[in-house]
Amino acid sequence: MEAEHSGKIALLHDGEVVGVYEDREAAYSVGVSRYGIGEFSFEEIGAQPIFVSLPMVDQER
């Protein structure tokens, strides 16, 4: 998929690619209409992943 769609946006739902779009706006619009806000994700095909390190949270407070 990467060679064929590099730079395009993959729309994901339940861990599966459900569509490929030219830009984030198109992927977002389709994602919201099909799955609702917060029920999908999207990422640029071929882009390096971004890792975020979050501090531990004390849940007993």
PDB file of C-alpha atoms in Angstrom:
ATOM      1  CA  MET A   1       0.000   0.000   0.000  1.00  0.00           C
ATOM      2  CA  GLU A   2       2.818   2.404   0.833  1.00  0.00           C
ATOM      3  CA  ALA A   3       4.344   2.439  -2.648  1.00  0.00           C
ATOM      4  CA  GLU A   4       0.975   2.934  -4.312  1.00  0.00           C
ATOM      5  CA  HIS A   5      -0.489   5.524  -1.900  1.00  0.00           C
ATOM      6  CA  SER A   6       2.520   7.282  -0.333  1.00  0.00           C
ATOM      7  CA  GLY A   7       1.585  10.710   1.021  1.00  0.00           C
ATOM      8  CA  LYS A   8      -2.146  10.024   1.009  1.00  0.00           C
ATOM      9  CA  ILE A   9      -4.259   9.603   4.139  1.00  0.00           C
ATOM     10  CA  ALA A  10      -5.478   6.208   5.386  1.00  0.00           C
ATOM     11  CA  LEU A  11      -8.758   6.165   7.328  1.00  0.00           C
ATOM     12  CA  LEU A  12      -8.804   3.468  10.038  1.00  0.00           C
ATOM     13  CA  HIS A  13     -11.674   1.963  12.008  1.00  0.00           C
ATOM     14  CA  ASP A  14     -11.297  -0.927  14.484  1.00  0.00           C
ATOM     15  CA  GLY A  15      -7.664  -1.329  13.411  1.00  0.00           C
ATOM     16  CA  GLU A  16      -8.526  -1.796   9.720  1.00  0.00           C
ATOM     17  CA  VAL A  17      -7.871   0.535   6.783  1.00  0.00           C
ATOM     18  CA  VAL A  18     -11.325   1.427   5.469  1.00  0.00           C
ATOM     19  CA  GLY A  19     -10.347   4.059   2.908  1.00  0.00           C
ATOM     20  CA  VAL A  20      -7.549   6.099   1.359  1.00  0.00           C
ATOM     21  CA  TYR A  21      -7.990   9.839   0.742  1.00  0.00           C
ATOM     22  CA  GLU A  22      -6.050  12.704  -0.819  1.00  0.00           C
ATOM     23  CA  ASP A  23      -6.043  14.829   2.354  1.00  0.00           C
ATOM     24  CA  ARG A  24      -6.880  14.816   6.074  1.00  0.00           C
ATOM     25  CA  GLU A  25     -10.017  16.886   5.616  1.00  0.00           C
ATOM     26  CA  ALA A  26     -11.565  14.302   3.286  1.00  0.00           C
ATOM     27  CA  ALA A  27     -10.614  11.413   5.591  1.00  0.00           C
ATOM     28  CA  TYR A  28     -12.001  13.254   8.618  1.00  0.00           C
ATOM     29  CA  SER A  29     -15.269  14.104   6.883  1.00  0.00           C
ATOM     30  CA  VAL A  30     -15.865  10.502   5.814  1.00  0.00           C
ATOM     31  CA  GLY A  31     -14.817   9.185   9.238  1.00  0.00           C
ATOM     32  CA  VAL A  32     -17.270  11.411  11.097  1.00  0.00           C
ATOM     33  CA  SER A  33     -20.149  10.659   8.739  1.00  0.00           C
ATOM     34  CA  ARG A  34     -19.594   6.883   8.844  1.00  0.00           C
ATOM     35  CA  TYR A  35     -18.412   6.257  12.414  1.00  0.00           C
ATOM     36  CA  GLY A  36     -18.983   9.357  14.550  1.00  0.00           C
ATOM     37  CA  ILE A  37     -16.495  11.589  16.340  1.00  0.00           C
ATOM     38  CA  GLY A  38     -13.775   9.665  18.176  1.00  0.00           C
ATOM     39  CA  GLU A  39     -14.561   6.303  16.582  1.00  0.00           C
ATOM     40  CA  PHE A  40     -11.858   6.346  13.883  1.00  0.00           C
ATOM     41  CA  SER A  41      -8.325   7.530  13.221  1.00  0.00           C
ATOM     42  CA  PHE A  42      -6.268   8.493  10.209  1.00  0.00           C
ATOM     43  CA  GLU A  43      -2.603   8.707   9.330  1.00  0.00           C
ATOM     44  CA  GLU A  44      -0.398   9.682   6.442  1.00  0.00           C
ATOM     45  CA  ILE A  45       0.771   6.667   4.458  1.00  0.00           C
ATOM     46  CA  GLY A  46       4.554   6.400   4.506  1.00  0.00           C
ATOM     47  CA  ALA A  47       5.036   8.934   7.311  1.00  0.00           C
ATOM     48  CA  GLN A  48       7.240   8.046  10.251  1.00  0.00           C
ATOM     49  CA  PRO A  49       5.175   7.341  13.382  1.00  0.00           C
ATOM     50  CA  ILE A  50       5.201   9.880  16.190  1.00  0.00           C
ATOM     51  CA  PHE A  51       5.790   8.465  19.654  1.00  0.00           C
ATOM     52  CA  VAL A  52       4.582  10.372  22.691  1.00  0.00           C
ATOM     53  CA  SER A  53       5.775   9.597  26.187  1.00  0.00           C
ATOM     54  CA  LEU A  54       3.309  10.547  28.905  1.00  0.00           C
ATOM     55  CA  PRO A  55       4.158  10.693  32.608  1.00  0.00           C
ATOM     56  CA  MET A  56       2.669   8.080  34.895  1.00  0.00           C
ATOM     57  CA  VAL A  57      -0.523   9.196  36.633  1.00  0.00           C
ATOM     58  CA  ASP A  58      -1.333   8.285  40.212  1.00  0.00           C
ATOM     59  CA  GLN A  59      -4.901   6.988  39.914  1.00  0.00           C
ATOM     60  CA  GLU A  60      -5.444   6.746  43.679  1.00  0.00           C
ATOM     61  CA  ARG A  61      -5.838  10.502  44.096  1.00  0.00           C
TER      62      ARG A  61
END
